[in-house]
Tab-separated table of C-alpha atoms and ligand atoms in Angstrom:
chain	number	residue	atom	x	y	z
A	165	UNK	CA	119.783	164.430	55.597
A	166	UNK	CA	117.226	161.759	56.192
A	167	UNK	CA	115.883	160.048	53.124
A	168	UNK	CA	112.262	159.037	52.875
A	169	UNK	CA	113.324	155.408	52.533
A	170	UNK	CA	115.057	155.638	55.927
A	171	UNK	CA	111.800	156.715	57.507
A	172	UNK	CA	109.532	154.303	55.676
A	173	UNK	CA	112.118	151.535	55.886
A	174	UNK	CA	111.236	151.123	59.549
A	175	UNK	CA	108.250	149.116	58.373
A	176	UNK	CA	110.504	146.245	57.369
A	177	UNK	CA	113.392	146.602	59.797
A	178	UNK	CA	114.089	143.564	61.931
A	179	UNK	CA	111.351	141.379	60.448
A	180	UNK	CA	111.763	137.597	60.493
A	181	UNK	CA	109.653	136.916	57.422
A	182	UNK	CA	108.561	138.412	54.135
A	183	UNK	CA	105.087	137.447	52.924
A	184	UNK	CA	104.585	138.002	49.214
A	185	UNK	CA	100.896	138.070	48.341
A	186	UNK	CA	100.196	136.780	44.813
A	187	UNK	CA	103.593	137.841	43.408
A	188	UNK	CA	104.417	137.657	39.703
A	189	UNK	CA	107.220	135.237	38.797
A	190	UNK	CA	109.709	138.046	38.208
A	191	UNK	CA	108.836	139.716	41.490
A	192	UNK	CA	109.262	136.441	43.346
A	193	UNK	CA	112.573	135.669	41.571
A	194	UNK	CA	114.006	138.999	42.650
A	195	UNK	CA	113.364	138.101	46.261
A	196	UNK	CA	114.849	134.632	45.867
A	197	UNK	CA	117.938	135.996	44.096
A	198	UNK	CA	118.462	138.612	46.800
A	199	UNK	CA	119.135	135.742	49.218
A	200	UNK	CA	117.691	137.691	52.135
A	201	UNK	CA	118.135	136.804	55.741
A	202	UNK	CA	114.361	136.369	56.229
A	203	UNK	CA	111.904	133.556	55.614
A	204	UNK	CA	110.169	133.978	52.294
A	205	UNK	CA	106.511	132.947	52.164
A	206	UNK	CA	104.288	133.170	49.104
A	207	UNK	CA	100.576	133.585	49.801
A	208	UNK	CA	98.225	133.153	46.837
A	209	UNK	CA	95.225	131.173	45.574
A	210	UNK	CA	97.707	128.870	43.828
A	211	UNK	CA	101.439	128.391	43.832
A	212	UNK	CA	102.004	129.715	40.319
A	213	UNK	CA	105.592	130.727	41.062
A	214	UNK	CA	106.599	127.338	42.464
A	215	UNK	CA	107.540	128.774	45.850
A	216	UNK	CA	109.176	126.498	48.367
A	217	UNK	CA	107.087	127.905	51.222
A	218	UNK	CA	103.519	128.490	50.257
A	219	UNK	CA	100.232	129.337	51.963
A	220	UNK	CA	97.093	128.783	49.937
A	221	UNK	CA	94.523	131.559	50.056
A	222	UNK	CA	91.069	130.015	49.788
A	223	UNK	CA	89.894	133.124	47.952
A	224	UNK	CA	91.467	136.196	46.380
A	225	UNK	CA	90.106	138.563	49.027
A	226	UNK	CA	89.464	142.089	47.747
A	227	UNK	CA	89.849	143.483	51.211
A	228	UNK	CA	93.557	143.711	52.006
A	229	UNK	CA	93.012	143.299	55.721
A	230	UNK	CA	91.100	140.037	55.182
A	231	UNK	CA	93.745	138.860	52.719
A	232	UNK	CA	96.546	139.448	55.205
A	233	UNK	CA	94.566	137.967	58.079
A	234	UNK	CA	93.979	134.745	56.136
A	235	UNK	CA	97.584	134.546	54.967
A	236	UNK	CA	98.891	134.919	58.499
A	237	UNK	CA	96.424	132.451	59.924
A	238	UNK	CA	97.331	129.928	57.227
A	239	UNK	CA	101.004	130.404	58.093
A	240	UNK	CA	100.199	129.844	61.767
A	241	UNK	CA	98.381	126.618	60.845
A	242	UNK	CA	101.508	125.428	59.041
A	243	UNK	CA	103.779	126.547	61.888
A	244	UNK	CA	105.667	128.871	59.557
A	245	UNK	CA	105.472	131.710	62.067
A	246	UNK	CA	104.984	132.000	65.780
A	247	UNK	CA	103.858	134.414	68.454
A	248	UNK	CA	106.035	137.501	68.560
A	249	UNK	CA	107.439	137.230	65.032
A	250	UNK	CA	107.317	140.301	62.884
A	251	UNK	CA	106.642	139.910	59.204
A	252	UNK	CA	106.454	142.283	56.258
A	253	UNK	CA	103.592	141.651	53.849
A	254	UNK	CA	103.998	142.817	50.274
A	255	UNK	CA	100.541	143.317	48.823
A	256	UNK	CA	98.708	144.790	45.885
A	257	UNK	CA	96.028	147.286	46.813
A	258	UNK	CA	95.465	148.714	43.338
A	259	UNK	CA	96.037	147.022	39.984
A	260	UNK	CA	99.525	146.305	38.744
A	261	UNK	CA	102.664	145.673	40.744
A	262	UNK	CA	102.746	145.252	44.515
A	263	UNK	CA	102.235	148.729	45.916
A	264	UNK	CA	101.985	148.261	49.655
A	265	UNK	CA	103.958	146.894	52.561
A	266	UNK	CA	102.239	146.090	55.837
A	267	UNK	CA	104.103	145.100	58.969
A	268	UNK	CA	102.353	142.551	61.160
A	269	UNK	CA	103.320	141.303	64.590
A	270	UNK	CA	102.186	137.701	64.942
A	271	UNK	CA	99.864	137.087	67.826
A	272	UNK	CA	98.303	133.759	68.767
A	273	UNK	CA	94.914	135.459	68.904
A	274	UNK	CA	95.130	135.664	65.108
A	275	UNK	CA	94.433	131.945	65.064
A	276	UNK	CA	90.656	132.349	65.044
A	277	UNK	CA	89.744	129.177	63.160
A	278	UNK	CA	88.414	131.092	60.209
A	279	UNK	CA	91.228	129.867	57.949
A	280	UNK	CA	90.386	126.285	58.770
A	281	UNK	CA	86.734	127.002	58.072
A	282	UNK	CA	87.471	128.271	54.574
A	283	UNK	CA	90.372	126.076	53.539
A	284	UNK	CA	89.147	122.731	54.832
A	285	UNK	CA	85.409	122.725	54.280
A	286	UNK	CA	83.898	120.485	51.663
A	287	UNK	CA	81.806	123.282	50.130
A	288	UNK	CA	83.356	125.907	47.837
A	289	UNK	CA	85.221	128.597	49.834
A	290	UNK	CA	83.153	131.240	48.042
A	291	UNK	CA	79.957	129.588	49.267
A	292	UNK	CA	81.267	129.456	52.821
A	293	UNK	CA	82.168	133.136	52.570
A	294	UNK	CA	78.738	134.135	51.286
A	295	UNK	CA	76.911	132.211	54.014
A	296	UNK	CA	79.301	133.482	56.667
A	297	UNK	CA	78.662	137.045	55.503
A	298	UNK	CA	74.897	136.600	55.677
A	299	UNK	CA	75.254	135.304	59.247
A	300	UNK	CA	77.541	138.192	60.241
A	301	UNK	CA	75.220	140.750	58.699
A	302	UNK	CA	72.159	139.240	60.371
A	303	UNK	CA	74.062	139.297	63.645
A	304	UNK	CA	74.934	142.961	63.234
A	305	UNK	CA	71.518	144.202	62.232
A	306	UNK	CA	69.101	141.555	63.417
A	307	UNK	CA	65.822	141.205	61.617
A	308	UNK	CA	63.738	144.413	61.803
A	309	UNK	CA	65.962	145.507	64.665
A	310	UNK	CA	65.356	142.390	66.789
A	311	UNK	CA	68.038	139.813	67.499
A	312	UNK	CA	67.556	136.734	65.404
A	313	UNK	CA	69.092	133.268	65.314
A	314	UNK	CA	69.875	131.205	62.237
A	315	UNK	CA	71.375	127.868	61.309
A	316	UNK	CA	73.002	127.200	57.946
A	317	UNK	CA	74.205	123.735	57.031
A	318	UNK	CA	76.589	123.950	54.101
A	319	UNK	CA	77.786	121.061	51.955
A	320	UNK	CA	77.002	117.345	51.698
A	321	UNK	CA	73.374	118.387	51.202
A	322	UNK	CA	72.017	114.988	50.143
A	323	UNK	CA	73.099	113.394	53.363
A	324	UNK	CA	71.928	116.366	55.408
A	325	UNK	CA	68.487	116.078	53.806
A	326	UNK	CA	68.402	112.399	54.741
A	327	UNK	CA	69.091	113.269	58.350
A	328	UNK	CA	66.431	115.940	58.634
A	329	UNK	CA	62.749	116.503	58.030
A	330	UNK	CA	60.626	119.454	56.891
A	331	UNK	CA	58.943	121.663	59.474
A	332	UNK	CA	56.947	123.458	56.801
A	333	UNK	CA	56.701	123.712	53.013
A	334	UNK	CA	60.061	124.403	51.407
A	335	UNK	CA	60.049	127.835	49.734
A	336	UNK	CA	63.119	126.815	47.706
A	337	UNK	CA	61.500	123.601	46.443
A	338	UNK	CA	61.701	124.072	42.685
A	339	UNK	CA	63.908	127.115	42.568
A	340	UNK	CA	67.516	127.116	41.497
A	341	UNK	CA	68.870	129.939	43.546
A	342	UNK	CA	72.330	130.371	45.005
A	343	UNK	CA	73.836	132.121	47.969
A	344	UNK	CA	75.704	135.295	47.094
A	345	UNK	CA	72.893	136.538	44.872
A	346	UNK	CA	71.723	139.752	46.620
A	347	UNK	CA	68.042	138.778	46.328
A	348	UNK	CA	68.740	135.369	47.816
A	349	UNK	CA	70.575	136.957	50.709
A	350	UNK	CA	67.494	139.061	51.427
A	351	UNK	CA	65.359	135.897	51.313
A	352	UNK	CA	67.685	134.069	53.686
A	353	UNK	CA	67.453	136.914	56.156
A	354	UNK	CA	63.674	137.066	55.817
A	355	UNK	CA	63.228	133.309	56.370
A	356	UNK	CA	65.640	133.265	59.295
A	357	UNK	CA	62.780	134.368	61.527
A	358	UNK	CA	61.216	130.973	61.076
A	359	UNK	CA	62.222	127.715	62.652
A	360	UNK	CA	64.760	125.168	61.560
A	361	UNK	CA	67.823	125.108	59.361
A	362	UNK	CA	68.804	126.115	55.862
A	363	UNK	CA	70.420	123.371	53.818
A	364	UNK	CA	72.903	124.561	51.183
A	365	UNK	CA	74.808	122.461	48.655
A	366	UNK	CA	78.584	122.384	48.062
A	367	UNK	CA	78.123	124.738	45.126
A	368	UNK	CA	75.856	127.156	46.999
A	369	UNK	CA	72.404	126.102	45.828
A	370	UNK	CA	69.765	126.647	48.507
A	371	UNK	CA	68.267	123.196	48.826
A	372	UNK	CA	65.799	123.866	51.617
A	373	UNK	CA	64.669	126.086	54.449
A	374	UNK	CA	62.749	124.952	57.564
A	375	UNK	CA	64.610	121.698	58.075
A	376	UNK	CA	64.496	120.075	61.448
A	377	UNK	CA	67.826	118.281	61.894
A	378	UNK	CA	67.777	114.829	63.416
A	379	UNK	CA	71.382	113.712	63.525
A	380	UNK	CA	72.651	111.235	66.061
A	381	UNK	CA	73.907	113.407	68.894
A	382	UNK	CA	75.627	110.934	71.174
A	383	UNK	CA	79.234	111.789	71.832
A	384	UNK	CA	78.854	115.386	70.676
A	385	UNK	CA	80.497	117.691	73.149
A	386	UNK	CA	79.840	121.413	72.839
A	387	UNK	CA	80.348	124.181	75.398
A	388	UNK	CA	77.748	124.258	78.181
A	389	UNK	CA	75.077	126.873	77.827
A	390	UNK	CA	74.509	126.354	74.136
A	391	UNK	CA	71.070	124.973	73.350
A	392	UNK	CA	69.300	122.766	70.848
A	393	UNK	CA	70.209	124.771	67.755
A	394	UNK	CA	73.925	124.551	68.477
A	395	UNK	CA	73.706	120.916	69.486
A	396	UNK	CA	71.935	120.078	66.211
A	397	UNK	CA	74.559	122.082	64.281
A	398	UNK	CA	77.462	120.283	65.919
A	399	UNK	CA	75.862	116.864	65.574
A	400	UNK	CA	74.967	117.189	61.881
A	401	UNK	CA	78.626	117.979	61.111
A	402	UNK	CA	79.707	114.831	62.876
A	403	UNK	CA	77.176	112.716	61.066
A	404	UNK	CA	77.921	114.225	57.614
A	405	UNK	CA	80.722	116.173	55.889
A	406	UNK	CA	78.810	119.422	56.152
A	407	UNK	CA	79.940	122.631	57.858
A	408	UNK	CA	77.403	124.426	60.033
A	409	UNK	CA	77.316	128.180	60.577
A	410	UNK	CA	75.117	129.340	63.426
A	411	UNK	CA	74.007	132.745	64.585
A	412	UNK	CA	72.828	132.635	68.195
A	413	UNK	CA	69.714	134.577	69.020
A	414	UNK	CA	70.617	134.668	72.695
A	415	UNK	CA	74.255	135.792	72.693
A	416	UNK	CA	74.535	137.207	69.180
A	417	UNK	CA	77.714	135.258	68.307
A	418	UNK	CA	78.404	133.461	65.049
A	419	UNK	CA	79.876	129.991	65.466
A	420	UNK	CA	81.018	127.402	62.972
A	421	UNK	CA	81.104	123.650	63.478
A	422	UNK	CA	82.892	120.883	61.625
A	423	UNK	CA	83.280	117.199	62.465
A	424	UNK	CA	81.176	117.767	65.574
A	425	UNK	CA	83.547	120.416	66.929
A	426	UNK	CA	83.258	124.147	67.320
A	427	UNK	CA	85.976	125.636	65.094
A	428	UNK	CA	85.186	129.330	65.217
A	429	UNK	CA	83.419	131.828	67.429
A	430	UNK	CA	83.111	135.423	66.302
A	431	UNK	CA	81.287	138.499	67.537
A	432	UNK	CA	79.706	140.088	64.447
A	433	UNK	CA	80.109	143.527	66.010
A	434	UNK	CA	83.867	143.072	66.009
A	435	UNK	CA	84.195	141.539	62.596
B	606	ATP	N1	67.305	120.019	65.633
B	606	ATP	C1	67.071	121.244	65.158
B	606	ATP	N2	67.098	121.454	63.811
B	606	ATP	C2	66.862	122.671	63.310
B	606	ATP	N3	66.622	123.764	64.065
B	606	ATP	C3	66.603	123.617	65.392
B	606	ATP	C4	66.830	122.369	66.007
B	606	ATP	N4	66.749	122.539	67.346
B	606	ATP	C5	66.474	123.832	67.549
B	606	ATP	N5	66.382	124.498	66.378
B	606	ATP	C6	66.081	125.909	66.168
B	606	ATP	O1	66.754	126.662	67.130
B	606	ATP	C7	65.841	127.555	67.760
B	606	ATP	C8	66.346	127.910	69.130
B	606	ATP	O2	66.462	126.772	69.957
B	606	ATP	P1	67.331	126.818	71.285
B	606	ATP	O3	67.049	128.111	71.988
B	606	ATP	O4	67.170	125.568	72.031
B	606	ATP	O5	68.792	126.823	70.652
B	606	ATP	P2	70.085	127.586	71.150
B	606	ATP	O6	71.238	126.686	70.802
B	606	ATP	O7	69.949	128.036	72.557
B	606	ATP	O8	70.142	128.834	70.138
B	606	ATP	P3	70.046	130.405	70.498
B	606	ATP	O9	71.399	130.760	71.072
B	606	ATP	O10	69.793	131.044	69.170
B	606	ATP	O11	68.909	130.571	71.467
B	606	ATP	C9	64.542	126.801	67.711
B	606	ATP	O12	63.463	127.700	67.782
B	606	ATP	C10	64.615	126.144	66.350
B	606	ATP	O13	64.219	127.043	65.325
B	607	MN	MN1	68.314	129.355	73.268
């Protein structure tokens, strides 16, 4: 007789690591006490259980796939896992106790740069996520069916404003609106048809649209073929502590820049 646990147990057989996503203290203690022959990694917004090996999640992602992807990428950043490792992720899909186990084979291609973007940007991770999502959505749908480009400069807004000038009146002049608000997201998409950059504060306030960026660009090295928008995006992140998220009108990719470097390149269609 084969028991169900024999069949489902395959999910965890031979794994090198166990990733516990936001475990309760008692759940975590049970794993520690079991003294398993696998590496134990806690992945959560904060290390509430005092785990020895811990990966910080920049956000509590609702989507389990995103949550796992970030946890794994964070572990790769910390060299806790490597190509070819198999790990079992214990996650919560519904409320209550952990109710799912997902086996993941570690692959270097999982190191996309997105973890770095969220964990190490100056702006709030939630703000980065909201802007990133607007860029992805614009990339998928375009504006009225036509491909559109956009440049969002997030964080360190005062300095960014000092290194830029208005191309037109600022529609966000006296408003106090924030990214993530559905109406604001519609506005961002609408205004993306026009020239220049959006400037967004660390906390997500839209400071300005239509900014022409004038950062010093010497020494900025970005891949050949990218034009003025991408050059301006890279350069402003070298000159300030901002992160830039760019949707290219010509190739449809979303790229992120920090400290003058490209840190992420994603095809919205595959995200
Ligand atoms: N310094 C700048 N600051 C703000 N926006 C800029 C700047 N330079 C260019 N742009 C914006 O980028 C748009 C596209 O310029 P360009 O084609 O040279 O960039 P690109 O990097 O090739 O981007 P894309 O891939 O979208 O074509 C311009 O119409 C302008 O709105
Ligand atoms: Mn171009």
